[in-house]
mmCIF file of C-alpha atoms in Angstrom:
data_model
loop_
_atom_site.group_PDB
_atom_site.id
_atom_site.type_symbol
_atom_site.label_atom_id
_atom_site.label_comp_id
_atom_site.label_asym_id
_atom_site.label_seq_id
_atom_site.Cartn_x
_atom_site.Cartn_y
_atom_site.Cartn_z
ATOM 1 C CA LYS A 206 -19.394 45.772 58.593
ATOM 2 C CA ARG A 207 -20.236 42.068 59.052
ATOM 3 C CA ILE A 208 -22.864 40.635 56.744
ATOM 4 C CA ASP A 209 -25.710 39.124 58.769
ATOM 5 C CA GLN A 210 -27.902 38.623 55.705
ATOM 6 C CA PRO A 211 -26.946 37.339 52.220
ATOM 7 C CA GLN A 212 -25.233 40.035 50.213
ATOM 8 C CA ARG A 213 -26.606 41.229 46.878
ATOM 9 C CA ILE A 214 -24.192 41.887 44.042
ATOM 10 C CA THR A 215 -24.368 43.529 40.648
ATOM 11 C CA PRO A 216 -24.116 41.536 37.418
ATOM 12 C CA GLU A 217 -20.611 42.869 36.904
ATOM 13 C CA LEU A 218 -17.566 40.854 37.976
ATOM 14 C CA VAL A 219 -17.299 40.807 41.735
ATOM 15 C CA THR A 220 -14.400 39.971 43.964
ATOM 16 C CA THR A 221 -14.302 40.401 47.739
ATOM 17 C CA LYS A 222 -11.588 40.555 50.357
ATOM 18 C CA ASN A 223 -11.528 37.602 52.645
ATOM 19 C CA GLU A 224 -10.598 38.816 56.100
ATOM 20 C CA GLU A 225 -10.692 35.337 57.632
ATOM 21 C CA ASN A 226 -8.631 32.190 57.049
ATOM 22 C CA ASP A 227 -9.265 30.763 53.571
ATOM 23 C CA SER A 228 -10.059 27.407 55.118
ATOM 24 C CA GLN A 229 -13.259 28.835 56.561
ATOM 25 C CA LEU A 230 -14.563 29.479 53.039
ATOM 26 C CA THR A 231 -15.419 26.059 51.763
ATOM 27 C CA ASN A 232 -17.933 26.338 48.945
ATOM 28 C CA GLY A 233 -16.800 23.936 46.282
ATOM 29 C CA THR A 234 -14.109 22.708 48.610
ATOM 30 C CA ALA A 235 -16.011 21.784 51.780
ATOM 31 C CA GLU A 236 -19.119 22.817 53.695
ATOM 32 C CA THR A 237 -19.967 26.535 53.789
ATOM 33 C CA ASN A 238 -20.035 26.723 57.572
ATOM 34 C CA SER A 239 -19.143 30.399 57.908
ATOM 35 C CA ARG A 240 -19.862 33.594 56.097
ATOM 36 C CA SER A 241 -17.051 35.818 54.901
ATOM 37 C CA GLU A 242 -16.731 39.327 56.185
ATOM 38 C CA THR A 243 -17.190 41.912 53.458
ATOM 39 C CA THR A 244 -18.193 45.527 53.163
ATOM 40 C CA GLU A 245 -20.079 47.542 50.611
ATOM 41 C CA ASP A 246 -16.721 49.010 49.512
ATOM 42 C CA ASP A 247 -15.374 45.569 48.692
ATOM 43 C CA THR A 248 -17.285 45.354 45.419
ATOM 44 C CA ILE A 249 -15.069 45.844 42.382
ATOM 45 C CA LYS A 250 -14.566 49.337 41.123
ATOM 46 C CA ASN A 251 -13.602 50.096 37.528
ATOM 47 C CA VAL A 252 -14.872 46.698 36.390
ATOM 48 C CA PRO A 253 -13.681 45.956 32.823
ATOM 49 C CA GLU A 254 -16.372 45.873 30.176
ATOM 50 C CA GLU A 255 -17.898 42.415 29.858
ATOM 51 C CA LYS A 256 -18.305 40.559 26.611
ATOM 52 C CA ASP A 257 -21.788 39.412 25.704
ATOM 53 C CA GLU A 258 -20.799 36.012 24.333
ATOM 54 C CA TRP A 259 -21.410 32.892 26.399
ATOM 55 C CA THR A 260 -19.573 29.690 25.544
ATOM 56 C CA ASP A 261 -21.070 26.267 26.166
ATOM 57 C CA LEU A 262 -18.059 24.366 27.527
ATOM 58 C CA LEU A 263 -19.555 20.870 27.389
ATOM 59 C CA GLY A 264 -22.082 21.292 24.612
ATOM 60 C CA SER A 265 -24.947 20.420 26.946
ATOM 61 C CA GLY A 266 -25.582 23.742 28.652
ATOM 62 C CA ALA A 267 -24.317 22.359 31.962
ATOM 63 C CA ILE A 268 -21.443 24.874 32.115
ATOM 64 C CA MET A 269 -21.699 28.258 30.426
ATOM 65 C CA LYS A 270 -18.702 30.601 30.401
ATOM 66 C CA LYS A 271 -18.265 34.283 29.652
ATOM 67 C CA VAL A 272 -14.677 35.584 29.439
ATOM 68 C CA ILE A 273 -14.220 38.973 31.101
ATOM 69 C CA VAL A 274 -10.436 39.328 30.976
ATOM 70 C CA GLU A 275 -8.285 37.217 28.652
ATOM 71 C CA GLY A 276 -5.403 35.338 30.235
ATOM 72 C CA LYS A 277 -1.936 34.450 28.980
ATOM 73 C CA SER A 278 -2.095 32.062 26.028
ATOM 74 C CA ASN A 279 -1.124 28.413 26.418
ATOM 75 C CA THR A 280 -0.971 28.492 30.236
ATOM 76 C CA ARG A 281 -3.808 26.130 31.054
ATOM 77 C CA PRO A 282 -3.206 23.968 34.125
ATOM 78 C CA GLN A 283 -2.753 20.203 33.895
ATOM 79 C CA ARG A 284 -4.251 17.523 36.129
ATOM 80 C CA GLN A 285 -2.859 17.502 39.707
ATOM 81 C CA GLU A 286 -1.136 20.861 39.246
ATOM 82 C CA LYS A 287 -1.746 23.362 42.017
ATOM 83 C CA CYS A 288 -4.033 26.245 41.046
ATOM 84 C CA VAL A 289 -4.420 29.490 42.984
ATOM 85 C CA ILE A 290 -7.719 31.243 42.361
ATOM 86 C CA ASN A 291 -9.880 34.118 43.513
ATOM 87 C CA TYR A 292 -13.592 33.437 43.327
ATOM 88 C CA THR A 293 -17.020 34.664 44.299
ATOM 89 C CA CYS A 294 -19.975 32.295 44.187
ATOM 90 C CA PHE A 295 -23.560 33.535 44.051
ATOM 91 C CA LEU A 296 -27.045 32.392 43.153
ATOM 92 C CA GLU A 297 -28.986 33.519 40.107
ATOM 93 C CA ASP A 298 -30.691 36.178 42.237
ATOM 94 C CA LYS A 299 -27.190 37.626 42.936
ATOM 95 C CA THR A 300 -27.059 36.405 46.552
ATOM 96 C CA VAL A 301 -23.414 35.758 47.470
ATOM 97 C CA VAL A 302 -22.947 32.372 49.135
ATOM 98 C CA ASP A 303 -19.143 32.068 49.237
ATOM 99 C CA SER A 304 -15.916 33.796 48.231
ATOM 100 C CA ALA A 305 -12.173 33.438 48.741
ATOM 101 C CA GLU A 306 -8.878 34.949 47.627
ATOM 102 C CA ASN A 307 -5.710 32.980 46.879
ATOM 103 C CA PHE A 308 -7.507 29.697 47.379
ATOM 104 C CA GLU A 309 -5.332 26.653 46.550
ATOM 105 C CA LEU A 310 -6.544 23.426 44.983
ATOM 106 C CA HIS A 311 -5.206 20.533 42.936
ATOM 107 C CA LEU A 312 -6.847 20.293 39.541
ATOM 108 C CA GLY A 313 -8.788 17.123 38.843
ATOM 109 C CA GLU A 314 -8.781 15.864 42.446
ATOM 110 C CA SER A 315 -12.342 16.827 43.435
ATOM 111 C CA ASP A 316 -11.139 19.616 45.716
ATOM 112 C CA VAL A 317 -14.017 21.699 44.328
ATOM 113 C CA ILE A 318 -17.344 20.957 42.657
ATOM 114 C CA SER A 319 -17.131 19.239 39.275
ATOM 115 C CA GLY A 320 -18.296 22.237 37.233
ATOM 116 C CA LEU A 321 -15.613 24.517 38.652
ATOM 117 C CA ASP A 322 -12.939 21.825 38.368
ATOM 118 C CA VAL A 323 -13.681 21.301 34.671
ATOM 119 C CA SER A 324 -13.799 25.032 33.978
ATOM 120 C CA LEU A 325 -10.419 25.734 35.589
ATOM 121 C CA GLY A 326 -8.812 23.198 33.266
ATOM 122 C CA LEU A 327 -9.964 25.367 30.349
ATOM 123 C CA MET A 328 -8.707 28.700 31.723
ATOM 124 C CA ASN A 329 -5.373 30.454 31.186
ATOM 125 C CA VAL A 330 -3.341 32.124 33.921
ATOM 126 C CA GLY A 331 -4.603 35.665 34.520
ATOM 127 C CA GLU A 332 -7.986 34.952 32.993
ATOM 128 C CA LYS A 333 -11.146 36.240 34.639
ATOM 129 C CA CYS A 334 -14.486 34.785 33.713
ATOM 130 C CA ARG A 335 -18.046 34.271 34.808
ATOM 131 C CA LEU A 336 -19.438 30.738 34.994
ATOM 132 C CA LYS A 337 -22.987 29.460 35.108
ATOM 133 C CA ILE A 338 -23.071 25.885 36.451
ATOM 134 C CA GLU A 339 -26.116 23.638 36.468
ATOM 135 C CA PRO A 340 -27.015 21.752 39.696
ATOM 136 C CA ARG A 341 -25.813 18.319 38.546
ATOM 137 C CA LEU A 342 -22.246 19.660 38.344
ATOM 138 C CA ALA A 343 -22.627 21.762 41.495
ATOM 139 C CA PHE A 344 -24.443 20.716 44.689
ATOM 140 C CA GLY A 345 -27.264 18.820 43.012
ATOM 141 C CA LYS A 346 -30.560 17.943 44.629
ATOM 142 C CA LYS A 347 -29.138 18.182 48.150
ATOM 143 C CA GLY A 348 -27.798 21.711 47.906
ATOM 144 C CA LEU A 349 -25.550 22.858 50.721
ATOM 145 C CA SER A 350 -27.308 24.072 53.829
ATOM 146 C CA PRO A 351 -27.847 26.787 54.865
ATOM 147 C CA ASN A 352 -26.889 29.002 51.929
ATOM 148 C CA ILE A 353 -27.312 26.881 48.795
ATOM 149 C CA PRO A 354 -30.813 25.460 48.211
ATOM 150 C CA PRO A 355 -31.492 22.175 46.407
ATOM 151 C CA ASP A 356 -31.226 22.187 42.605
ATOM 152 C CA ALA A 357 -29.541 25.605 42.645
ATOM 153 C CA VAL A 358 -27.825 26.998 39.571
ATOM 154 C CA LEU A 359 -24.544 28.580 40.696
ATOM 155 C CA MET A 360 -22.729 31.562 39.262
ATOM 156 C CA TYR A 361 -18.999 31.986 39.751
ATOM 157 C CA ASP A 362 -16.725 34.927 39.095
ATOM 158 C CA VAL A 363 -13.301 33.319 38.902
ATOM 159 C CA GLU A 364 -9.741 34.540 38.385
ATOM 160 C CA LEU A 365 -6.958 32.002 37.791
ATOM 161 C CA VAL A 366 -4.100 33.696 39.632
ATOM 162 C CA SER A 367 -1.309 31.154 39.101
ATOM 163 C CA VAL A 368 -0.478 27.549 38.309
ATOM 164 C CA GLN A 369 2.290 25.605 40.034
ATOM 165 C CA PRO A 370 3.689 22.099 39.378
ATOM 166 C CA GLU A 371 2.199 19.244 41.402
ATOM 167 C CA ASP A 372 3.908 18.253 44.619
ATOM 168 C CA ASP A 373 6.748 15.739 44.462
ATOM 169 C CA ILE A 374 5.578 13.628 47.374
ATOM 170 C CA GLU A 375 8.948 12.018 47.993
ATOM 171 C CA THR A 376 10.488 15.419 48.721
ATOM 172 C CA LEU A 377 7.871 16.376 51.312
ATOM 173 C CA ASN A 378 8.656 16.122 54.979
ATOM 174 C CA ILE A 379 6.414 14.203 57.330
ATOM 175 C CA GLN A 380 4.503 17.255 58.538
ATOM 176 C CA GLN A 381 3.676 18.286 54.960
ATOM 177 C CA ARG A 382 2.613 14.788 54.034
ATOM 178 C CA LYS A 383 0.335 14.533 57.049
ATOM 179 C CA SER A 384 -1.179 17.911 56.274
ATOM 180 C CA PHE A 385 -1.854 17.224 52.587
ATOM 181 C CA GLY A 386 -2.956 13.640 53.218
ATOM 182 C CA ASN A 387 -5.460 14.621 55.884
ATOM 183 C CA GLN A 388 -6.838 17.397 53.695
ATOM 184 C CA LYS A 389 -7.599 14.766 51.043
ATOM 185 C CA ARG A 390 -9.083 12.440 53.668
ATOM 186 C CA GLU A 391 -11.369 15.170 54.989
ATOM 187 C CA ARG A 392 -12.436 15.968 51.448
ATOM 188 C CA GLY A 393 -13.235 12.295 50.933
ATOM 189 C CA ASN A 394 -15.293 12.315 54.123
ATOM 190 C CA TRP A 395 -17.238 15.281 52.813
ATOM 191 C CA TRP A 396 -18.078 13.552 49.536
ATOM 192 C CA TYR A 397 -18.994 10.385 51.445
ATOM 193 C CA SER A 398 -21.388 12.347 53.657
ATOM 194 C CA ARG A 399 -23.168 13.507 50.505
ATOM 195 C CA GLY A 400 -23.450 9.980 49.108
ATOM 196 C CA ASP A 401 -20.893 10.572 46.325
ATOM 197 C CA ASN A 402 -18.996 7.410 47.195
ATOM 198 C CA ASN A 403 -17.072 7.081 43.942
ATOM 199 C CA ILE A 404 -15.571 10.562 44.326
ATOM 200 C CA ALA A 405 -14.904 9.849 48.013
ATOM 201 C CA ILE A 406 -12.878 6.751 47.075
ATOM 202 C CA GLN A 407 -10.798 8.817 44.635
ATOM 203 C CA CYS A 408 -10.030 11.318 47.401
ATOM 204 C CA TYR A 409 -9.073 8.553 49.832
ATOM 205 C CA ARG A 410 -6.709 6.991 47.312
ATOM 206 C CA ARG A 411 -5.051 10.342 46.760
ATOM 207 C CA ALA A 412 -4.705 10.762 50.524
ATOM 208 C CA LEU A 413 -2.855 7.448 50.663
ATOM 209 C CA ASP A 414 -0.339 8.767 48.119
ATOM 210 C CA TYR A 415 0.751 11.239 50.792
ATOM 211 C CA LEU A 416 0.398 8.996 53.824
ATOM 212 C CA ASP A 417 1.902 5.726 52.580
ATOM 213 C CA GLU A 418 5.566 4.839 52.881
ATOM 214 C CA VAL A 419 7.895 6.104 50.150
ATOM 215 C CA GLU A 420 11.106 4.669 48.795
ATOM 216 C CA GLY A 421 14.112 5.944 50.730
ATOM 217 C CA GLY A 422 12.088 6.720 53.842
ATOM 218 C CA ILE A 423 10.606 9.942 55.141
ATOM 219 C CA THR A 424 12.514 12.959 56.335
ATOM 220 C CA SER A 425 11.570 15.792 58.605
ATOM 221 C CA ILE A 426 12.931 19.033 57.199
ATOM 222 C CA SER A 427 13.176 22.169 59.284
ATOM 223 C CA GLU A 428 15.151 25.296 58.411
ATOM 224 C CA ASN A 429 17.147 23.521 55.697
ATOM 225 C CA LYS A 430 18.183 20.788 58.150
ATOM 226 C CA THR A 431 17.214 17.184 57.750
ATOM 227 C CA ASN A 432 16.361 15.451 61.006
ATOM 228 C CA GLU A 433 15.581 11.855 61.728
ATOM 229 C CA VAL A 434 11.939 10.899 61.844
ATOM 230 C CA THR A 435 10.992 9.598 65.270
ATOM 231 C CA ASP A 436 8.949 6.494 65.982
ATOM 232 C CA ALA A 437 6.179 8.744 67.248
ATOM 233 C CA ASP A 438 6.108 10.548 63.884
ATOM 234 C CA LEU A 439 5.819 7.270 61.997
ATOM 235 C CA GLN A 440 3.154 5.989 64.376
ATOM 236 C CA SER A 441 1.111 9.137 63.838
ATOM 237 C CA LEU A 442 1.420 8.766 60.072
ATOM 238 C CA LEU A 443 0.386 5.113 60.329
ATOM 239 C CA GLU A 444 -2.729 5.988 62.324
ATOM 240 C CA ASP A 445 -3.739 8.548 59.701
ATOM 241 C CA ARG A 446 -3.202 5.965 56.973
ATOM 242 C CA ILE A 447 -5.304 3.365 58.820
ATOM 243 C CA SER A 448 -8.100 5.907 59.209
ATOM 244 C CA VAL A 449 -8.100 6.477 55.444
ATOM 245 C CA TYR A 450 -8.285 2.736 54.680
ATOM 246 C CA ASN A 451 -11.111 2.304 57.169
ATOM 247 C CA ASN A 452 -13.112 5.189 55.694
ATOM 248 C CA MET A 453 -12.412 4.026 52.149
ATOM 249 C CA ALA A 454 -13.772 0.578 53.035
ATOM 250 C CA ALA A 455 -17.041 2.191 54.129
ATOM 251 C CA ALA A 456 -17.383 3.897 50.740
ATOM 252 C CA GLN A 457 -16.430 0.698 48.907
ATOM 253 C CA ILE A 458 -19.156 -1.204 50.781
ATOM 254 C CA LYS A 459 -21.694 1.411 49.685
ATOM 255 C CA MET A 460 -20.529 0.823 46.101
ATOM 256 C CA GLU A 461 -20.793 -2.977 46.631
ATOM 257 C CA MET A 462 -17.064 -3.297 45.943
ATOM 258 C CA TYR A 463 -16.837 -6.063 48.529
ATOM 259 C CA ASP A 464 -13.482 -7.560 47.539
ATOM 260 C CA ALA A 465 -11.815 -4.131 47.499
ATOM 261 C CA ALA A 466 -13.388 -3.282 50.865
ATOM 262 C CA LEU A 467 -12.166 -6.559 52.337
ATOM 263 C CA THR A 468 -8.620 -5.772 51.194
ATOM 264 C CA SER A 469 -8.797 -2.321 52.815
ATOM 265 C CA LEU A 470 -10.083 -3.757 56.084
ATOM 266 C CA GLN A 471 -7.443 -6.471 56.202
ATOM 267 C CA ILE A 472 -4.797 -3.745 56.024
ATOM 268 C CA VAL A 473 -6.450 -2.002 58.962
ATOM 269 C CA LEU A 474 -6.710 -5.165 61.046
ATOM 270 C CA ARG A 475 -3.110 -6.170 60.411
ATOM 271 C CA CYS A 476 -2.044 -2.935 62.077
ATOM 272 C CA GLN A 477 -4.887 -2.640 64.580
ATOM 273 C CA PRO A 478 -6.361 -6.097 65.353
ATOM 274 C CA ASN A 479 -8.808 -4.594 67.840
ATOM 275 C CA ASN A 480 -10.253 -1.919 65.587
ATOM 276 C CA VAL A 481 -13.995 -2.161 66.262
ATOM 277 C CA LYS A 482 -15.091 -0.276 63.142
ATOM 278 C CA ALA A 483 -12.997 -2.538 60.937
ATOM 279 C CA HIS A 484 -14.543 -5.712 62.408
ATOM 280 C CA PHE A 485 -18.038 -4.231 62.059
ATOM 281 C CA ARG A 486 -17.451 -3.206 58.447
ATOM 282 C CA LYS A 487 -15.887 -6.572 57.689
ATOM 283 C CA ALA A 488 -19.155 -8.126 58.877
ATOM 284 C CA LYS A 489 -21.005 -5.834 56.449
ATOM 285 C CA VAL A 490 -18.777 -7.107 53.638
ATOM 286 C CA TYR A 491 -19.594 -10.733 54.427
ATOM 287 C CA MET A 492 -23.289 -9.897 54.680
ATOM 288 C CA GLY A 493 -23.065 -8.352 51.223
ATOM 289 C CA LYS A 494 -21.372 -11.524 49.985
ATOM 290 C CA ASN A 495 -24.119 -13.592 51.722
ATOM 291 C CA ASP A 496 -21.605 -15.328 53.990
ATOM 292 C CA LEU A 497 -23.612 -14.967 57.199
ATOM 293 C CA PRO A 498 -21.559 -17.313 59.414
ATOM 294 C CA ALA A 499 -18.427 -15.252 58.660
ATOM 295 C CA ALA A 500 -20.414 -12.058 59.259
ATOM 296 C CA MET A 501 -21.586 -13.325 62.637
ATOM 297 C CA LYS A 502 -18.024 -14.199 63.622
ATOM 298 C CA CYS A 503 -16.909 -10.627 62.867
ATOM 299 C CA LEU A 504 -19.864 -9.148 64.734
ATOM 300 C CA GLN A 505 -19.143 -11.277 67.784
ATOM 301 C CA LYS A 506 -15.548 -10.034 67.760
ATOM 302 C CA ALA A 507 -16.781 -6.439 67.518
ATOM 303 C CA LYS A 508 -19.227 -7.127 70.378
ATOM 304 C CA GLU A 509 -16.388 -8.490 72.481
ATOM 305 C CA LEU A 510 -14.444 -5.266 71.929
ATOM 306 C CA ALA A 511 -17.448 -2.953 72.396
ATOM 307 C CA PRO A 512 -20.012 -4.824 74.538
ATOM 308 C CA ASN A 513 -22.288 -1.804 74.999
ATOM 309 C CA ASP A 514 -22.568 -0.831 71.326
ATOM 310 C CA ALA A 515 -26.276 -0.940 70.402
ATOM 311 C CA GLU A 516 -25.649 -0.919 66.647
ATOM 312 C CA ILE A 517 -23.473 -4.031 66.852
ATOM 313 C CA GLN A 518 -26.103 -5.849 68.941
ATOM 314 C CA LYS A 519 -28.798 -4.851 66.455
ATOM 315 C CA GLU A 520 -26.816 -6.385 63.585
ATOM 316 C CA ILE A 521 -26.132 -9.539 65.618
ATOM 317 C CA ASN A 522 -29.871 -9.975 66.232
ATOM 318 C CA ALA A 523 -30.684 -9.438 62.559
ATOM 319 C CA VAL A 524 -28.080 -11.929 61.347
ATOM 320 C CA ALA A 525 -29.141 -14.477 64.001
ATOM 321 C CA LYS A 526 -32.754 -14.348 62.766
ATOM 322 C CA ILE A 527 -31.688 -14.919 59.186
ATOM 323 C CA LEU A 528 -29.445 -17.823 60.193
ATOM 324 C CA GLU A 529 -32.298 -19.419 62.177
ATOM 325 C CA LYS A 530 -34.651 -19.155 59.195
ATOM 326 C CA GLN A 531 -32.017 -20.752 57.005
ATOM 327 C CA LYS A 532 -31.623 -23.633 59.468
ATOM 328 C CA VAL A 533 -35.377 -24.241 59.526
ATOM 329 C CA SER A 534 -35.495 -24.259 55.727
ATOM 330 C CA GLU A 535 -32.554 -26.627 55.542
ATOM 331 C CA ARG A 536 -34.172 -29.033 58.041
ATOM 332 C CA GLU A 537 -37.425 -29.032 56.096
ATOM 333 C CA LEU A 538 -35.605 -29.676 52.836
ATOM 334 C CA ALA A 539 -33.634 -32.522 54.388
ATOM 335 C CA ARG A 540 -36.810 -34.056 55.786
ATOM 336 C CA ARG A 541 -38.451 -34.033 52.367
ATOM 337 C CA MET A 542 -35.382 -35.449 50.649
ATOM 338 C CA PHE A 543 -34.679 -38.306 53.051
ATOM 339 C CA SER A 544 -38.103 -39.233 54.499
ATOM 340 C CA PRO A 545 -39.649 -42.500 53.010
ATOM 341 C CA PRO A 546 -42.789 -42.145 50.919
ATOM 342 C CA LYS A 547 -45.988 -42.155 52.960
ATOM 343 C CA LYS A 548 -47.745 -45.539 53.027
ATOM 344 C CA THR A 549 -51.409 -45.700 52.068
ATOM 345 C CA ASP A 550 -53.795 -47.780 54.215
ATOM 346 C CA LYS A 551 -55.452 -50.741 52.425
ATOM 347 C CA ASN A 552 -58.924 -49.643 53.441
ATOM 348 C CA ASP A 553 -58.228 -46.092 52.200
ATOM 349 C CA ARG A 554 -56.959 -47.581 48.930
ATOM 350 C CA LYS A 555 -60.120 -49.665 48.509
ATOM 351 C CA LYS A 556 -62.300 -46.651 49.267
ATOM 352 C CA ASN A 557 -60.428 -44.572 46.710
ATOM 353 C CA GLU A 558 -60.757 -47.345 44.137
ATOM 354 C CA GLY A 559 -64.497 -47.580 44.857
ATOM 355 C CA ARG A 560 -64.901 -43.842 44.409
ATOM 356 C CA ASN A 561 -62.966 -43.924 41.170
ATOM 357 C CA ASN A 562 -65.001 -46.866 39.805
ATOM 358 C CA LEU A 563 -68.269 -45.191 40.798
ATOM 359 C CA GLY A 564 -67.237 -42.035 39.010
ATOM 360 C CA LEU A 565 -66.326 -44.017 35.893
ATOM 361 C CA TRP A 566 -69.663 -45.883 35.748
ATOM 362 C CA ALA A 567 -71.538 -42.631 36.335
ATOM 363 C CA THR A 568 -69.779 -41.061 33.373
ATOM 364 C CA ILE A 569 -70.516 -44.054 31.149
ATOM 365 C CA GLY A 570 -74.179 -44.073 32.224
ATOM 366 C CA ALA A 571 -74.593 -40.390 31.472
ATOM 367 C CA THR A 572 -73.080 -40.830 28.044
ATOM 368 C CA VAL A 573 -75.402 -43.743 27.197
ATOM 369 C CA ALA A 574 -78.450 -41.796 28.426
ATOM 370 C CA VAL A 575 -77.578 -38.837 26.235
ATOM 371 C CA GLY A 576 -77.210 -41.143 23.245
ATOM 372 C CA ILE A 577 -80.576 -42.865 23.798
ATOM 373 C CA ALA A 578 -82.287 -39.510 24.223
ATOM 374 C CA GLY A 579 -80.864 -38.383 20.927
ATOM 375 C CA VAL A 580 -82.118 -41.471 19.056
ATOM 376 C CA MET A 581 -85.606 -41.146 20.549
ATOM 377 C CA ALA A 582 -85.782 -37.518 19.565
ATOM 378 C CA TYR A 583 -84.805 -38.353 15.990
ATOM 379 C CA ARG A 584 -87.436 -41.075 15.659
ATOM 380 C CA PHE A 585 -90.146 -38.852 17.169
ATOM 381 C CA LYS A 586 -89.334 -36.095 14.678
ATOM 382 C CA TYR A 587 -89.675 -38.223 11.582
ATOM 383 C CA ALA A 588 -92.368 -40.598 12.822
#
């Protein structure tokens, strides 16, 4: 039967059958937009006896691990190797929020949440374990709507099914490269949407490994036959690559990596001179570098390409106001620097001198009066 409400599970190890495409189950790999179909009979039967010992993997309590089934010794995966796992994710109250079987990921490439990524690097093939992951290494203060609330501690039952060597990109055909590259790009977009810009940049750079040109060219392999890559294939790959650079620039701007962002945008504009987003983001770079005239030039180009874009017009108005204020300040400064000193009228000077002299004589008179009063008082006392 289909689960319309969150499922409750027992503390024992749980695995469920995923009757839908694994890509629909995205906890730790993308948004949890759909719920898996499970039945009451899907809960594990004949669960092996659990051990009571919990291991603190990082020494800070952020990731706790309990081994349920030992794996094969010395078979831990290495960075970028492909891992195949079965997992069930649930909250501390045993509410299942995600699960998948034979899910593939590349270790160390932010394909899953940090806590799970770290834990998989410390598992052996065939191992089954339970993990307890604190929010800062899971979905943090934002959570993941609708199933994972903010600051949620996550529990995972994980089985490391197999480990395979990382892909040799140069041996992949163009369809494979597009597929893998766009998966990394989409993952970068997901991290960017959560404000994790540093991780997003890492994902974008990995996407470019698949989408950039390789030495010797690209082949299209089908049924053990190598075919020539068409211009349309290369154009499609180029457009995907440009999209990655454009998105990466947005994350770099958020990180205030202005020089790196400018380099990314220049690559985009060399291939697509009329890319509106690239011109707009280039303006943001110059604004960050406080080069407002250059920013205005980029915004005007973007406005020319997209005359009805309200966001571009809003930025143009904002930059124009700042430039006008700067001009006013510069004119005032120039006036002060180059204007001759103000002449004082002779009559005003005489009046000022008279006031000053009057004040001086008043002070002297007061001092003399005080002195005389003191002498008179002394004589009166001892008279």
